[in-house]
Short mmCIF file of C-alpha atoms in Angstrom, two decimals:
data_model
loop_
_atom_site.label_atom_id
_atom_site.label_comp_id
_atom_site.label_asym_id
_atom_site.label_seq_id
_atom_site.Cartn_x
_atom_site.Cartn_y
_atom_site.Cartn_z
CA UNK A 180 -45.33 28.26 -18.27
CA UNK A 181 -48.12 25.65 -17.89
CA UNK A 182 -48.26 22.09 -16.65
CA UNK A 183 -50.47 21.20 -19.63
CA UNK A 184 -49.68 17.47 -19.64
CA UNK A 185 -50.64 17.12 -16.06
CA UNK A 186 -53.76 14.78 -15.24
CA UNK A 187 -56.41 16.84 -12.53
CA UNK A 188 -55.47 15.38 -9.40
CA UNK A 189 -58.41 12.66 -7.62
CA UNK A 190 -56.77 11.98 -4.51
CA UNK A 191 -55.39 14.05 -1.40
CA UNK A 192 -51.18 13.04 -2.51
CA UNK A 193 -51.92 13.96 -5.50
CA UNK A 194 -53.01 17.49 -5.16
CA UNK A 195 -49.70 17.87 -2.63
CA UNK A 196 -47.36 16.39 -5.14
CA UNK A 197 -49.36 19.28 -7.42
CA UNK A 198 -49.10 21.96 -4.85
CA UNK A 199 -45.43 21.67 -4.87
CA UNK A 200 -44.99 21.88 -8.68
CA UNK A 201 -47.05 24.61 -8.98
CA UNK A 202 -45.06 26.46 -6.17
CA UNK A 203 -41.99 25.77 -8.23
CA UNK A 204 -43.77 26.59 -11.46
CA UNK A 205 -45.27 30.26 -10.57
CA UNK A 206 -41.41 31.05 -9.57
CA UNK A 207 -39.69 29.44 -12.37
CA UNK A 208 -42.27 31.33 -15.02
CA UNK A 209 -41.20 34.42 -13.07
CA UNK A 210 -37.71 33.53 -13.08
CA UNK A 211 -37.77 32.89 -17.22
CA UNK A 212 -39.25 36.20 -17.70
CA UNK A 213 -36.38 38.24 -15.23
CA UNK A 214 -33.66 36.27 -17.07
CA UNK A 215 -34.73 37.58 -20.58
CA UNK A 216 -35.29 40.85 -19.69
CA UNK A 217 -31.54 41.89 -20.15
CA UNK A 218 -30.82 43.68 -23.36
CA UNK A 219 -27.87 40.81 -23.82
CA UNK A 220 -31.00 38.28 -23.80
CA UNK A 221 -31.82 36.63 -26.93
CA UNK A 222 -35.37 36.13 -27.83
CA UNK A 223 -35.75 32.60 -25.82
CA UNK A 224 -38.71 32.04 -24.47
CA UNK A 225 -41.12 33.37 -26.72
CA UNK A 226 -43.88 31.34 -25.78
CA UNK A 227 -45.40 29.25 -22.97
CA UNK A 228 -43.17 26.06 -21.71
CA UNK A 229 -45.06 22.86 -21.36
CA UNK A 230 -43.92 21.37 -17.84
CA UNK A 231 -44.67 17.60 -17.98
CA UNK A 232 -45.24 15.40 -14.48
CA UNK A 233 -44.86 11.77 -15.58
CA UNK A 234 -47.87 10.61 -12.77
CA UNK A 235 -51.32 11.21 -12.62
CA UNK A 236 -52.01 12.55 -8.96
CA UNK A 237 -51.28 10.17 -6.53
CA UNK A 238 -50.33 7.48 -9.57
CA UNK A 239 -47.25 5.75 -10.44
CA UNK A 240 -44.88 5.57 -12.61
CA UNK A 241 -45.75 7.01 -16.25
CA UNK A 242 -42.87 5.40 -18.73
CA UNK A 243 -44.89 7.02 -21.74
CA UNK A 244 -44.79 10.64 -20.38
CA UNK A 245 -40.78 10.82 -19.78
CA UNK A 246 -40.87 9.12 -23.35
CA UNK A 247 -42.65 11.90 -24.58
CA UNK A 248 -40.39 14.83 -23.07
CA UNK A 249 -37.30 12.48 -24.44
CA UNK A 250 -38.73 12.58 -27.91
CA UNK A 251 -39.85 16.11 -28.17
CA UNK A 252 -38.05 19.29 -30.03
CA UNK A 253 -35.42 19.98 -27.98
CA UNK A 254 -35.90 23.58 -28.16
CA UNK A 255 -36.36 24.50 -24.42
CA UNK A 256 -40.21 24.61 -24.90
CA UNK A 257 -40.81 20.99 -23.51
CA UNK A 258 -39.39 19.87 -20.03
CA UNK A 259 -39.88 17.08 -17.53
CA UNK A 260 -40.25 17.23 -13.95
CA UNK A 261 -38.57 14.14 -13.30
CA UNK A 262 -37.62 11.53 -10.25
CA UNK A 263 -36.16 8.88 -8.43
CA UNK A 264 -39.20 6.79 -10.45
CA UNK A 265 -38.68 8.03 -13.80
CA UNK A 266 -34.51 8.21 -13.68
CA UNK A 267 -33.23 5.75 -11.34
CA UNK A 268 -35.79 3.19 -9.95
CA UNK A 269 -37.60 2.11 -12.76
CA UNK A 270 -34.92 2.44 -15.77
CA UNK A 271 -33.38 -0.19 -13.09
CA UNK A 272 -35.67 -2.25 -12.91
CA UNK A 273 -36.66 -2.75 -16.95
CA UNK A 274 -36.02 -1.63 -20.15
CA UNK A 275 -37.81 1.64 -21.35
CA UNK A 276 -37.82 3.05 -24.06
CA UNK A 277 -36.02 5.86 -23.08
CA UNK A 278 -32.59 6.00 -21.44
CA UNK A 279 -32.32 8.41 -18.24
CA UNK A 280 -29.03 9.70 -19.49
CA UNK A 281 -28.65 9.82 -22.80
CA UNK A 282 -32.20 11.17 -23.58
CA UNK A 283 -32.12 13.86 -21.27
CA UNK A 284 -30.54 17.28 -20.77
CA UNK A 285 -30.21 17.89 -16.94
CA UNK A 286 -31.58 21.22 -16.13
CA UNK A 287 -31.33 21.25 -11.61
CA UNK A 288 -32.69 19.93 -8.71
CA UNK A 289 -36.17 20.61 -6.80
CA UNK A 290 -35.99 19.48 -3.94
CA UNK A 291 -36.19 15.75 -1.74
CA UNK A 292 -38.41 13.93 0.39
CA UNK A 293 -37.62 11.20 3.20
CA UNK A 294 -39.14 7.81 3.16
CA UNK A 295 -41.18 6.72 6.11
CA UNK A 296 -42.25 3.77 7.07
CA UNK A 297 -45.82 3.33 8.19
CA UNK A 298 -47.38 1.06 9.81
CA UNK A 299 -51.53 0.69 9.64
CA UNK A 300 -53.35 1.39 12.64
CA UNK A 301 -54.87 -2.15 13.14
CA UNK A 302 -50.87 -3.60 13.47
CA UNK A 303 -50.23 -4.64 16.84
CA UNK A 304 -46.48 -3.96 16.07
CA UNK A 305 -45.36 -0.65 18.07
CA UNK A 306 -41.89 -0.95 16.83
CA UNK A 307 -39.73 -1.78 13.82
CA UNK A 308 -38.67 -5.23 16.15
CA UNK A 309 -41.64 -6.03 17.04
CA UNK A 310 -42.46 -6.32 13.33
CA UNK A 311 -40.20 -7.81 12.35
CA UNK A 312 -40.08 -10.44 14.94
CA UNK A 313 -44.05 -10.97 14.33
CA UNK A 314 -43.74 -11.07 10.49
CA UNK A 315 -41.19 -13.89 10.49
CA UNK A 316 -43.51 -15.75 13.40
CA UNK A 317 -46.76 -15.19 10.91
CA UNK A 318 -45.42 -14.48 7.51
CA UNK A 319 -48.54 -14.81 5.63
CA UNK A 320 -50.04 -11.90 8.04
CA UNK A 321 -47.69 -8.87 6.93
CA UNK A 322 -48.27 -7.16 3.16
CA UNK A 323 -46.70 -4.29 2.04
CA UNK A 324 -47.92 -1.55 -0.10
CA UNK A 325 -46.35 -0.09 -2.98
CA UNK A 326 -47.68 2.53 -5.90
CA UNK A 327 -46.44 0.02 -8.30
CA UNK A 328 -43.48 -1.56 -9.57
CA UNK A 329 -40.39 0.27 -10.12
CA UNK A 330 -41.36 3.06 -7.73
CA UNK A 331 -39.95 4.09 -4.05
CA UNK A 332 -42.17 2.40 -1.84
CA UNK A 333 -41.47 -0.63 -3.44
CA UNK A 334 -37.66 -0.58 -3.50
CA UNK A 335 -37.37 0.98 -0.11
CA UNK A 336 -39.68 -2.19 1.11
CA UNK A 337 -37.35 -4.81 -0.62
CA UNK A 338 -33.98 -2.64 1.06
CA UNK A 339 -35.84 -3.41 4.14
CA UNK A 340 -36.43 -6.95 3.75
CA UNK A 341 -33.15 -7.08 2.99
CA UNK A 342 -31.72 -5.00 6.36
CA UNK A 343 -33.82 -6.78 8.65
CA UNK A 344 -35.14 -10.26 7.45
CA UNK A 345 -38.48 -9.24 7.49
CA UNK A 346 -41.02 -11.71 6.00
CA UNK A 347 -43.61 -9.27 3.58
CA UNK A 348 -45.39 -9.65 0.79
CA UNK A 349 -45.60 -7.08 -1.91
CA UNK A 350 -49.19 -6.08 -2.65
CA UNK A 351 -48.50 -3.35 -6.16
CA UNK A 352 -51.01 -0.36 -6.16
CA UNK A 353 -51.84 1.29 -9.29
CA UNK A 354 -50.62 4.52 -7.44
CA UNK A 355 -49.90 5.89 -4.04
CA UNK A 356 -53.25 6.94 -3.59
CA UNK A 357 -54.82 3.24 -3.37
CA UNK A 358 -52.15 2.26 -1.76
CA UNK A 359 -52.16 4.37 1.08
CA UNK A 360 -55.90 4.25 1.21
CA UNK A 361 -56.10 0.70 1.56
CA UNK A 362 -53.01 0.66 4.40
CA UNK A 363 -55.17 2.79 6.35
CA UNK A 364 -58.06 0.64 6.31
CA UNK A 365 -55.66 -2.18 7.35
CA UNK A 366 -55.54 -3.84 3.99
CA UNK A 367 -52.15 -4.03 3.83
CA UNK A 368 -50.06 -3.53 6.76
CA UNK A 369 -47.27 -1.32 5.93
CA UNK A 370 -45.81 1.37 3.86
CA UNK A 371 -43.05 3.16 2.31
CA UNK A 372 -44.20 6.41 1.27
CA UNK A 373 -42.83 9.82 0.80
CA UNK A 374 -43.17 12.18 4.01
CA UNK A 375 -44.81 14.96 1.97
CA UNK A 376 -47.47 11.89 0.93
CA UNK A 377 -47.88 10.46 4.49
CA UNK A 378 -47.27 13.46 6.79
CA UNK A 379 -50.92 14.48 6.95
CA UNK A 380 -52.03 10.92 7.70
CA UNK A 381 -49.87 10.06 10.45
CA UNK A 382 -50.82 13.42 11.93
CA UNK A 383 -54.35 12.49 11.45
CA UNK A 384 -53.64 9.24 13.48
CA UNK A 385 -54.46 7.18 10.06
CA UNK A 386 -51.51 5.70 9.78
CA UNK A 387 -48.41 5.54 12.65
CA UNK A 388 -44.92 6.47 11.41
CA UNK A 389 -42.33 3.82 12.75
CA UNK A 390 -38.86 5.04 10.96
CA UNK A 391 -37.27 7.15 8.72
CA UNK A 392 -35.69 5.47 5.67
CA UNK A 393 -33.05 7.84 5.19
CA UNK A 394 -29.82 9.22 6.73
CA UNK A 395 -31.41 11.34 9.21
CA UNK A 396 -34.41 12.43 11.10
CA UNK A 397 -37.13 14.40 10.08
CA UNK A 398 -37.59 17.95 10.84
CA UNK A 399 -40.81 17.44 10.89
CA UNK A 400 -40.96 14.40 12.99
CA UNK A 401 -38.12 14.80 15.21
CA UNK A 402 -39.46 11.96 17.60
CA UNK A 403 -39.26 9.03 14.38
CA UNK A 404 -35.93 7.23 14.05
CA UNK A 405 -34.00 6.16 11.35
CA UNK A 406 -33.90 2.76 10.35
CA UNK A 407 -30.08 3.07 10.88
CA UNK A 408 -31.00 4.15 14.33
CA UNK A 409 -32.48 1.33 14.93
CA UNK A 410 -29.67 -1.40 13.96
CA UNK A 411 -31.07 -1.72 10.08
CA UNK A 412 -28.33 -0.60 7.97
CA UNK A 413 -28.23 1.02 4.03
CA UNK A 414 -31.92 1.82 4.01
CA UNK A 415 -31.51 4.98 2.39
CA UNK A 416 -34.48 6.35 -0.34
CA UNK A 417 -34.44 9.79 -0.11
CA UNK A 418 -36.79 10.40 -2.88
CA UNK A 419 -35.80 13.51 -5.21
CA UNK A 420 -37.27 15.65 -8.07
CA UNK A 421 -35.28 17.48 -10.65
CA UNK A 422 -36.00 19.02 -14.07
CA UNK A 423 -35.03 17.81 -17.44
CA UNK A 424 -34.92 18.99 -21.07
CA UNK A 425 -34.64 16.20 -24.04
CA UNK A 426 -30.99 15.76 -25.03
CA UNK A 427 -29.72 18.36 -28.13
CA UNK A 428 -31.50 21.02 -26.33
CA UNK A 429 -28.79 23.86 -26.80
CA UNK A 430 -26.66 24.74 -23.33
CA UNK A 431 -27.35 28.24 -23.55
CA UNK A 432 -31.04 27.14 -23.25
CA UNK A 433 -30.09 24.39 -20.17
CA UNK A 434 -28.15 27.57 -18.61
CA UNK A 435 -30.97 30.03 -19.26
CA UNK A 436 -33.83 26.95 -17.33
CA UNK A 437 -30.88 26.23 -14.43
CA UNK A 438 -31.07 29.85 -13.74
CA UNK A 439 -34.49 30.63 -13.56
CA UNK A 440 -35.61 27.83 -11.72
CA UNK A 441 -32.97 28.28 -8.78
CA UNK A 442 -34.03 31.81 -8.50
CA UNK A 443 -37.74 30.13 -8.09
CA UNK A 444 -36.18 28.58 -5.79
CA UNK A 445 -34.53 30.76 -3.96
CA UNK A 446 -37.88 32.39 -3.27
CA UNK A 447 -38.45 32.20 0.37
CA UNK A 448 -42.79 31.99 -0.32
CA UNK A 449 -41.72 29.51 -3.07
CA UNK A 450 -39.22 27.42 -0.46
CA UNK A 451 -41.69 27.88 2.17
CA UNK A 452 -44.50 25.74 0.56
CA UNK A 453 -42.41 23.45 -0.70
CA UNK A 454 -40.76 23.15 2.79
CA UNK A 455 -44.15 22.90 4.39
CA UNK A 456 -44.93 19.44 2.65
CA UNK A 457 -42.04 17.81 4.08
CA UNK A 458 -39.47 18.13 1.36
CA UNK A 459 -36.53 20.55 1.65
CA UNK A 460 -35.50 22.71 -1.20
CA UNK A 461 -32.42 21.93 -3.16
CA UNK A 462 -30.80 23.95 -6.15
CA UNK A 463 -27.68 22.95 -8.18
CA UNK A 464 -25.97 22.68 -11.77
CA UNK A 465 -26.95 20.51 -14.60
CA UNK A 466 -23.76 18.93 -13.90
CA UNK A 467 -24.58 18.11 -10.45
CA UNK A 468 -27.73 16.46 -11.38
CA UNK A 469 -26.05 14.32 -14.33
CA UNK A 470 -23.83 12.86 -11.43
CA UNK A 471 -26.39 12.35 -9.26
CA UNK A 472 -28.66 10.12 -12.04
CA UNK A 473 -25.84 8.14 -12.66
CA UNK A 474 -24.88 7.56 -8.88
CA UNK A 475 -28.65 6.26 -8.42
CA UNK A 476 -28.85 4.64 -11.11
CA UNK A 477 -25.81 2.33 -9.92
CA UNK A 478 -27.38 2.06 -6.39
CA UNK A 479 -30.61 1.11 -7.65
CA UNK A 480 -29.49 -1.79 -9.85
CA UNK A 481 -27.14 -2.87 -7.23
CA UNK A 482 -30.53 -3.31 -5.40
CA UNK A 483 -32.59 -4.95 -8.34
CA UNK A 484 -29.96 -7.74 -8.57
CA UNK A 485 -29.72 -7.93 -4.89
CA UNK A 486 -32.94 -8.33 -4.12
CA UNK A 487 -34.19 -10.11 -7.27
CA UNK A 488 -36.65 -7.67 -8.04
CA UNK A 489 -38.32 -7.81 -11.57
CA UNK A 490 -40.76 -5.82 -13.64
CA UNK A 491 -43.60 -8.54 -13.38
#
């Protein structure tokens, strides 16, 4: 297999986002290989399988790469390694030219990620209260980051607003990279980003972790709360990556994919890198995954026409 679509990584998310595929990648080639072995196999694969990640490293949102996986052969040989972004946030927020559900063939789940919120080092805030109580005092002092429109940090940011009142001001990065760079350096104030993106940074002391935007704490941060925890209600982006073939590819194929890569998966070296980034490992049926799309989907536009949120 080979993740030939993949842009080299320039920034420090970017080569952990790539780190984790690759993990997944090494075990799922493995995997492929095992599951033909059997004399009952037929001849799929016969070749490499081109793996496409629809972000450059530490980038947003690529529309035109999940429209390419959606249009190929659907012969098992091209596959996505799709997310929240690229099947529930953005097809919420504005027509692509794609659809999340009927383009696809579900193959499983990855894994997921919490959302943290971060704070930059220069905010005098020490709590999610105190925040909130300065941002509606000084409105026009308090921006929020984002690595564009249509992707997590942005949506979990406008849940937020929602939850609390908060008075911020979205500031769109081309990228989670930029954005997190310039929230360190106190250009913008605060963050949404995945822990597997932020975790090295708030360890670091560049940025300070204030909540978890998700149903529970972090294993890896025991000592941040939820935003739940803290009296600010359905503020839940747990951010997830799954595989997907394009629709028509044949279910013996889907089965054949859904096999290997939960045996990559069930790989403690390939769990235990994964797991060391901050997202937890999580296997399933394409069947599983089709429910899940359409569940976020629904919650997602629920929270477009909520929030008002638009494409521009």
């Amino acid at each position: 297999m080979n993740d030939s679509c993949t842009p080299r990584p320039t920034a420090a998310s970017g080569w952990r986002r790539r780190d984790v595929l690759l993990s997944t990648l090494a075990g799922l080639a493995a995997g492929s290989a095992h599951a033909v072995s059997a004399p009952a196999a037929t001849a799929y694969p016969q070749r490499l399988i081109s793996i496409v990640v629809p972000t450059a490293a530490g980038g947003g949102n690529d529309a035109i790469a999940s429209e390419y996986v959606a249009r190929a052969k659907p012969d098992g040989y091209t596959v996505l390694f799709g997310y929240i972004g690229t099947h529930g946030m953005n097809p919420a927020l504005q027509r692509l030219r794609y659809d999340p559900i009927k383009s696809f063939e579900p193959i499983g789940m990855v894994c997921t990620s919490p959302t943290l919120m971060v704070a930059a080092p220069q905010v005098k805030a020490r709590t999610v209260a105190e925040l909130v109580q300065q941002s509606k005092a000084s409105p026009q002092s308090f921006n929020y980051a984002s690595a564009g429109n249509g992707t997590a940090p942005h949506f979990a940011a406008e849940m937020f607003k929602l939850a609390s009142g908060a008075q911020l001001t979205h500031v769109p990065y081309k990228g989670s990279a930029p954005a997190m760079t310039d929230t360190m350096a106190g250009q913008t104030q605060i963050m949404f980003p995945s822990l597997f993106s932020a975790y090295p940074y708030v360890h670091a002391g560049k940025l300070r972790a204030l909540a978890v935007a998700g149903p529970q704490r972090s294993r890896q941060m025991p000592d941040v709360p939820t935003l739940g925890e803290l009296g600010y209600q359905n503020v839940d982006v747990t951010q997830w990556y799954a595989m997907f073939a394009p629709a028509g590819t044949p279910a013996d194929v889907v089965a054949r994919l859904n096999q290997a890569l939960n045996q990559a998966l069930a790989d403690p070296a390939v769990a235990k890198r994964i797991e060391t980034h901050g997202a937890d490992v999580v296997t399933g049926t394409p069947d599983q995954l089709r429910t899940l799309v359409s569940s976020e989907l629904d919650k997602w536009r629920r929270v477009v026409a909520q929030a008002g949120l638009s494409a521009d």
